Amino acid sequence: MVPEAPRAPSRLHRLAERSPEITGAEIVAELVPPPQFEHASFESYRPDVNFPSQLEAVDRLTAFAEAWRPQRPGGFFSRTRKAPAQLPGIYLDGGFGVGKTHLLAALWHSAPGPKYFGTFIEYTALVGALGYAAAVRQLSGAKLICIDEFELDDPGDTMLMTRLLGELVASGTRVAATSNTPPNSLGEGRFAAIDFLREIRAMSANFDILRIDGLDYRRRDIEGHSVAVDGPELDRLVAALVARGANVTEDDFGSLIRHLSTVHPSKYIKLIAGIEVIALTDSYLLTDQTDALRLVAFIDRVYDAEIPIVASGLPLAEVFDEEMLAGGYRKKYQRSQSRLVALTTGELPPHD
């Protein structure tokens, strides 16, 4: 794991003043489930009884994990049937907040090592930091590679990842992935290059596709809207938190958006290291898709780190414009909206 940042003296910080660096070794150390899934198991997953596919997913993943368990040898006259051959990969396709990441983490915990768990961005960042050949060497020999949020931003990354997975699968590594999009539809509405489509189809042939339906658990007990406060209330909350010893950042929304353009997404995890509450002032509607996608990647890391956000201005779940929500990246934005609802409606951490 990346070493926890030393607790800074109680004062206000600015994300826009942080310029972190991260090494390949640090990226590898972070290839584990997020803290909230540190103890995830199939037993602790709570399927919604209104959606049978959730319980079916538990059964299918449990069967997938059986391959790592020692098999009892059968006698000469044993009637024990040989387990049916499995594809080397399993792909969890479903909506937001149905528990795909929990199930993926549960599978990771059930697998023997070496094993890795990361987002699509983290694996491409690892290749960028180490180089392709060194990344293959690092991941080779893994019993399981878990890829959360397999959503593609450009054909180049797709070609890179399918090539990487192809080499690892050929050497005996098993792969599990989650996405809000079936593998044959990745990039739909964005890319149509023949090479891209061929690579995606080749990759999907290695996966048993498992559809999980259901309601977003992050919205089951709330109205489904992110919360914004007015300026004076935000100032009062920030001052109270700092006075109680919390490590808080306060940034103008526009300043944060501009700063994210100067920091590679693989470094966002260190950008927020040691921070307990993020305050953003004067959030507004985004109209530039590049800015919006950077914010999505940032919110993913904030959500994984379980850092609550307090914001003034436009409610953060409403900062993506209608064109974005109707375009090829709409599922990324919808996932981010779901996470922003959770981050802005949660309780702020208590402090002595």
C-alpha positions as a printed Julia matrix, in Angstrom:
352×3 Matrix{Float64}:
   0.0     0.0     0.0
   1.09    3.61   -0.51
   2.37    4.74    2.92
  -0.29    6.72    4.76
   0.53   10.4     4.66
   1.68   11.74    8.03
  -1.04   13.66    9.81
  -0.46   17.31    9.06
  -0.9    20.02   11.68
  -4.52   21.06   11.9
  -4.94   23.6     9.13
  -6.69   24.1     5.86
  -5.14   22.5     2.77
  -5.58   23.15   -0.94
  -5.75   20.29   -3.41
  -4.69   22.76   -6.1
  -1.38   23.22   -4.28
  -0.54   19.51   -4.28
   1.57   17.99   -7.07
   2.11   14.34   -6.12
   4.38   11.82   -7.8
   3.84    8.06   -7.89
   6.15    5.2    -8.85
   5.4     1.88  -10.5
   6.11    0.13   -7.21
   3.53    2.3    -5.46
   0.94    1.54   -8.13
   1.56   -2.2    -7.7
   1.24   -1.87   -3.93
  -2.16   -0.24   -4.42
  -3.53   -3.07   -6.57
  -5.8    -4.33   -3.8
  -9.52   -3.77   -3.11
 -10.55   -0.34   -1.76
 -10.75   -0.03    2.05
 -14.54   -0.45    2.17
 -14.13   -3.88    0.56
 -11.19   -5.01    2.69
 -13.32   -7.76    4.23
 -15.81   -8.34    1.41
 -17.02  -11.89    1.07
 -19.75  -13.78   -0.73
 -21.41  -14.28    2.66
 -21.48  -10.54    3.44
 -23.02   -9.63    0.09
 -26.71   -8.81    0.56
 -28.61   -9.69   -2.62
 -31.87   -7.91   -3.34
 -34.52  -10.63   -3.33
 -36.42   -8.73   -6.01
 -33.58   -9.41   -8.46
 -32.72  -13.14   -8.71
 -29.66  -12.4   -10.88
 -27.87  -11.1    -7.77
 -28.1   -14.42   -5.94
 -27.24  -16.21   -9.17
 -24.1   -14.06   -9.41
 -22.98  -15.25   -5.98
 -23.47  -18.87   -7.03
 -21.63  -18.41  -10.33
 -18.68  -16.63   -8.73
 -18.48  -19.23   -5.98
 -18.25  -21.88   -8.68
 -15.57  -19.83  -10.46
 -13.56  -19.76   -7.21
 -13.83  -23.55   -6.83
 -11.05  -23.94   -9.4
  -8.52  -22.79   -6.76
  -9.63  -25.32   -4.18
  -7.87  -28.69   -4.01
  -9.92  -31.44   -5.61
 -10.35  -34.75   -3.84
  -8.81  -37.54   -5.89
 -11.39  -40.03   -7.11
 -10.85  -43.75   -7.01
 -10.78  -45.98  -10.06
 -14.48  -46.67   -9.73
 -15.37  -43.19   -8.56
 -18.48  -41.74  -10.12
 -17.3   -38.22   -9.39
 -17.65  -36.27  -12.57
 -14.92  -34.01  -13.75
 -15.87  -30.36  -13.31
 -16.87  -28.76  -16.6
 -14.21  -26.64  -18.25
 -14.43  -22.95  -17.42
 -13.46  -19.92  -19.44
 -10.44  -18.14  -17.94
 -12.42  -14.97  -17.34
 -15.7   -13.84  -15.83
 -17.29  -10.51  -16.64
 -19.85   -8.86  -14.35
 -22.11   -6.61  -16.36
 -24.74   -4.56  -14.59
 -26.08   -1.22  -13.47
 -24.72    1.12  -10.84
 -24.7     0.16   -7.2
 -25.81   -3.46   -7.59
 -22.75   -4.78   -5.76
 -20.43   -5.68   -8.64
 -17.34   -4.3    -6.88
 -18.25   -6.11   -3.65
 -18.52   -9.4    -5.53
 -15.29   -8.75   -7.42
 -13.49   -8.06   -4.13
 -15.02  -11.18   -2.59
 -13.64  -13.23   -5.49
 -10.21  -11.6    -5.02
 -10.23  -12.48   -1.31
 -11.09  -16.1    -2.13
  -8.2   -16.49   -4.58
  -4.67  -17.58   -3.68
  -1.82  -15.18   -4.37
  -0.22  -13.59   -6.16
  -3.27  -11.58   -7.22
  -4.1    -8.0    -8.17
  -7.17   -5.77   -7.99
  -7.39   -2.4    -9.74
  -9.3    -0.17  -12.07
  -8.71   -0.01  -15.8
  -6.91    3.33  -15.3
  -4.57    1.84  -12.7
  -3.46   -0.99  -14.99
  -2.81    1.34  -17.93
  -0.94    3.66  -15.55
   1.19    0.72  -14.43
   2.16    0.03  -18.04
   2.97    3.71  -18.47
   5.15    3.74  -15.35
   6.99    0.45  -15.88
   6.8    -0.05  -19.64
   4.84   -2.84  -21.29
   7.41   -5.64  -20.93
   8.12   -4.85  -17.27
   4.38   -4.66  -16.5
   3.88   -8.12  -18.05
   6.73   -9.48  -15.93
   5.24   -7.89  -12.8
   1.79   -9.38  -13.37
   2.9   -12.74  -14.78
   2.27  -15.65  -12.46
  -0.77  -14.03  -10.89
  -3.56  -16.44  -10.1
  -6.15  -13.7   -10.59
  -6.32  -10.23  -12.12
  -9.4    -8.22  -11.13
 -10.33   -5.17  -13.22
 -13.0    -2.89  -11.82
 -14.77   -0.4   -14.09
 -13.66   -1.78  -17.44
 -14.83    1.23  -19.43
 -12.79    2.38  -22.38
 -11.78    5.93  -23.17
  -9.78    5.37  -26.36
  -8.87    2.57  -28.76
  -5.17    2.79  -27.85
  -5.84    1.82  -24.24
  -8.13   -0.95  -25.43
  -5.49   -2.46  -27.69
  -2.94   -2.21  -24.88
  -5.2    -3.87  -22.31
  -6.44   -6.66  -24.57
  -2.86   -7.47  -25.54
  -1.82   -7.49  -21.86
  -4.75   -9.69  -20.83
  -4.14  -12.01  -23.77
  -0.56  -12.68  -22.66
  -1.55  -13.17  -19.03
  -4.45  -15.51  -19.83
  -2.19  -17.54  -22.14
   0.19  -18.05  -19.21
  -2.57  -19.34  -16.92
  -3.82  -16.21  -15.18
  -7.55  -15.95  -14.64
  -9.32  -12.61  -15.07
 -12.45  -11.06  -13.56
 -13.84   -7.7   -14.6
 -16.79   -5.44  -13.94
 -18.45   -2.87  -16.15
 -21.74   -1.16  -16.8
 -21.45   -2.3   -20.43
 -21.31   -5.78  -22.0
 -17.83   -6.49  -23.44
 -19.01   -6.59  -27.05
 -20.51   -3.12  -26.6
 -17.51   -1.41  -24.99
 -16.77    1.78  -26.85
 -20.2     1.74  -28.47
 -21.13    5.18  -29.71
 -17.5     6.31  -29.58
 -15.26    4.06  -31.67
 -15.91    2.0   -34.76
 -12.43    1.18  -36.03
 -12.17   -2.36  -37.44
  -9.08   -3.18  -35.35
 -10.81   -1.95  -32.2
 -13.88   -4.1   -32.77
 -11.77   -7.15  -33.58
  -9.76   -6.77  -30.37
 -12.86   -6.37  -28.22
 -14.47   -9.48  -29.71
 -11.3   -11.49  -29.21
 -11.13  -10.41  -25.58
 -14.81  -11.1   -24.85
 -14.41  -14.68  -26.12
 -12.37  -15.37  -22.96
 -15.16  -14.24  -20.63
 -18.23  -15.88  -19.18
 -20.63  -12.93  -19.1
 -22.77  -12.55  -16.01
 -25.53   -9.94  -15.97
 -26.5    -8.47  -12.57
 -29.71   -6.44  -12.33
 -30.95   -4.33   -9.46
 -31.38   -0.92   -7.88
 -28.47    1.33   -6.93
 -27.9     0.49   -3.24
 -26.49    4.0    -2.72
 -29.96    5.39   -3.47
 -32.2     2.82   -1.81
 -32.67    4.77    1.42
 -32.25    8.36    0.2
 -33.99   10.62   -2.23
 -31.22   10.27   -4.81
 -30.0    13.87   -4.88
 -26.61   15.24   -3.93
 -26.56   17.92   -1.26
 -25.19   21.45   -1.65
 -24.9    24.09    1.07
 -24.71   27.86    0.81
 -21.41   29.7     1.16
 -21.74   30.76    4.82
 -22.76   27.25    5.87
 -19.76   25.76    4.05
 -17.44   28.26    5.78
 -18.93   27.34    9.15
 -18.54   23.6     8.54
 -14.95   23.93    7.37
 -13.96   26.14   10.31
 -15.57   23.73   12.78
 -13.83   20.71   11.27
 -10.41   22.38   11.25
 -10.92   23.51   14.85
 -11.64   19.9    15.8
  -8.42   18.66   14.21
  -9.63   17.37   10.85
  -7.47   17.48    7.74
  -9.68   19.42    5.36
  -9.12   20.76    1.87
 -11.02   23.75    0.5
 -10.81   24.63   -3.17
 -12.79   26.62   -5.65
 -14.45   24.1    -7.97
 -12.99   25.72  -11.07
  -9.49   25.73   -9.55
  -9.76   22.01   -8.83
 -10.93   21.26  -12.37
  -7.97   23.19  -13.81
  -5.53   21.48  -11.43
  -6.77   18.01  -12.34
  -5.64   18.71  -15.91
  -2.04   18.95  -14.63
  -2.1    15.68  -12.62
  -2.21   12.23  -14.22
  -5.25   10.24  -12.99
  -2.94    7.55  -11.6
  -1.72   10.19   -9.11
  -5.15   11.21   -7.84
  -4.86    8.64   -5.05
  -1.87   10.54   -3.64
  -3.49   13.9    -4.31
  -6.07   13.07   -1.63
  -3.8    11.1     0.73
  -4.3    12.04    4.38
  -7.39   14.14    3.67
 -10.56   13.53    5.69
 -13.02   16.02    4.2
 -13.04   17.8     0.82
 -14.78   21.17    0.57
 -15.54   22.69   -2.83
 -16.94   26.15   -3.4
 -19.06   27.46   -6.27
 -19.49   24.26   -8.28
 -21.01   24.82  -11.72
 -22.21   23.04  -14.85
 -19.38   21.49  -16.87
 -19.55   21.81  -20.64
 -16.09   20.48  -21.55
 -16.05   16.7   -21.78
 -12.33   16.37  -21.0
 -12.8    18.29  -17.76
 -15.83   16.16  -16.91
 -14.0    12.87  -17.47
 -11.13   14.01  -15.25
 -13.65   14.82  -12.53
 -15.16   11.33  -12.92
 -11.73    9.74  -12.41
 -11.09   11.97   -9.39
 -14.45   11.14   -7.81
 -13.73    7.42   -8.27
 -10.62    7.78   -6.11
 -12.42    9.95   -3.53
 -15.19    7.36   -3.32
 -12.72    4.51   -2.87
 -11.02    6.48   -0.08
 -14.42    7.18    1.54
 -13.77   10.92    1.85
 -16.99   12.94    2.28
 -17.49   16.09    0.22
 -19.22   19.3     1.24
 -19.89   21.71   -1.6
 -21.59   24.99   -2.4
 -23.04   26.05   -5.72
 -24.66   23.57   -8.08
 -25.2    20.14   -6.45
 -22.26   18.04   -7.62
 -24.38   15.26   -9.11
 -25.78   17.89  -11.5
 -22.52   19.25  -12.93
 -22.61   17.08  -16.08
 -24.58   18.71  -18.89
 -27.4    17.06  -20.83
 -25.25   16.38  -23.89
 -22.77   14.42  -21.76
 -25.54   12.41  -20.11
 -26.89   11.44  -23.52
 -23.53   10.68  -25.16
 -21.14    7.76  -25.41
 -19.73    8.28  -21.91
 -23.14    8.54  -20.24
 -22.62    5.42  -18.12
 -19.42    6.85  -16.66
 -21.25   10.05  -15.73
 -24.2     8.15  -14.29
 -21.88    6.08  -12.1
 -20.2     9.27  -10.94
 -23.58   10.84  -10.15
 -24.42    7.81   -8.02
 -21.14    8.16   -6.12
 -21.55   11.91   -5.68
 -24.94   11.34   -4.09
 -23.28    9.0    -1.58
 -20.32   11.31   -0.92
 -22.37   14.46   -0.34
 -25.12   12.88    1.74
 -22.91   10.93    4.12
 -22.04   12.05    7.62
 -18.9    14.1     8.21
 -16.31   12.32   10.36
 -16.31   13.01   14.11
 -13.14   14.32   15.74
 -11.99   14.79   19.31
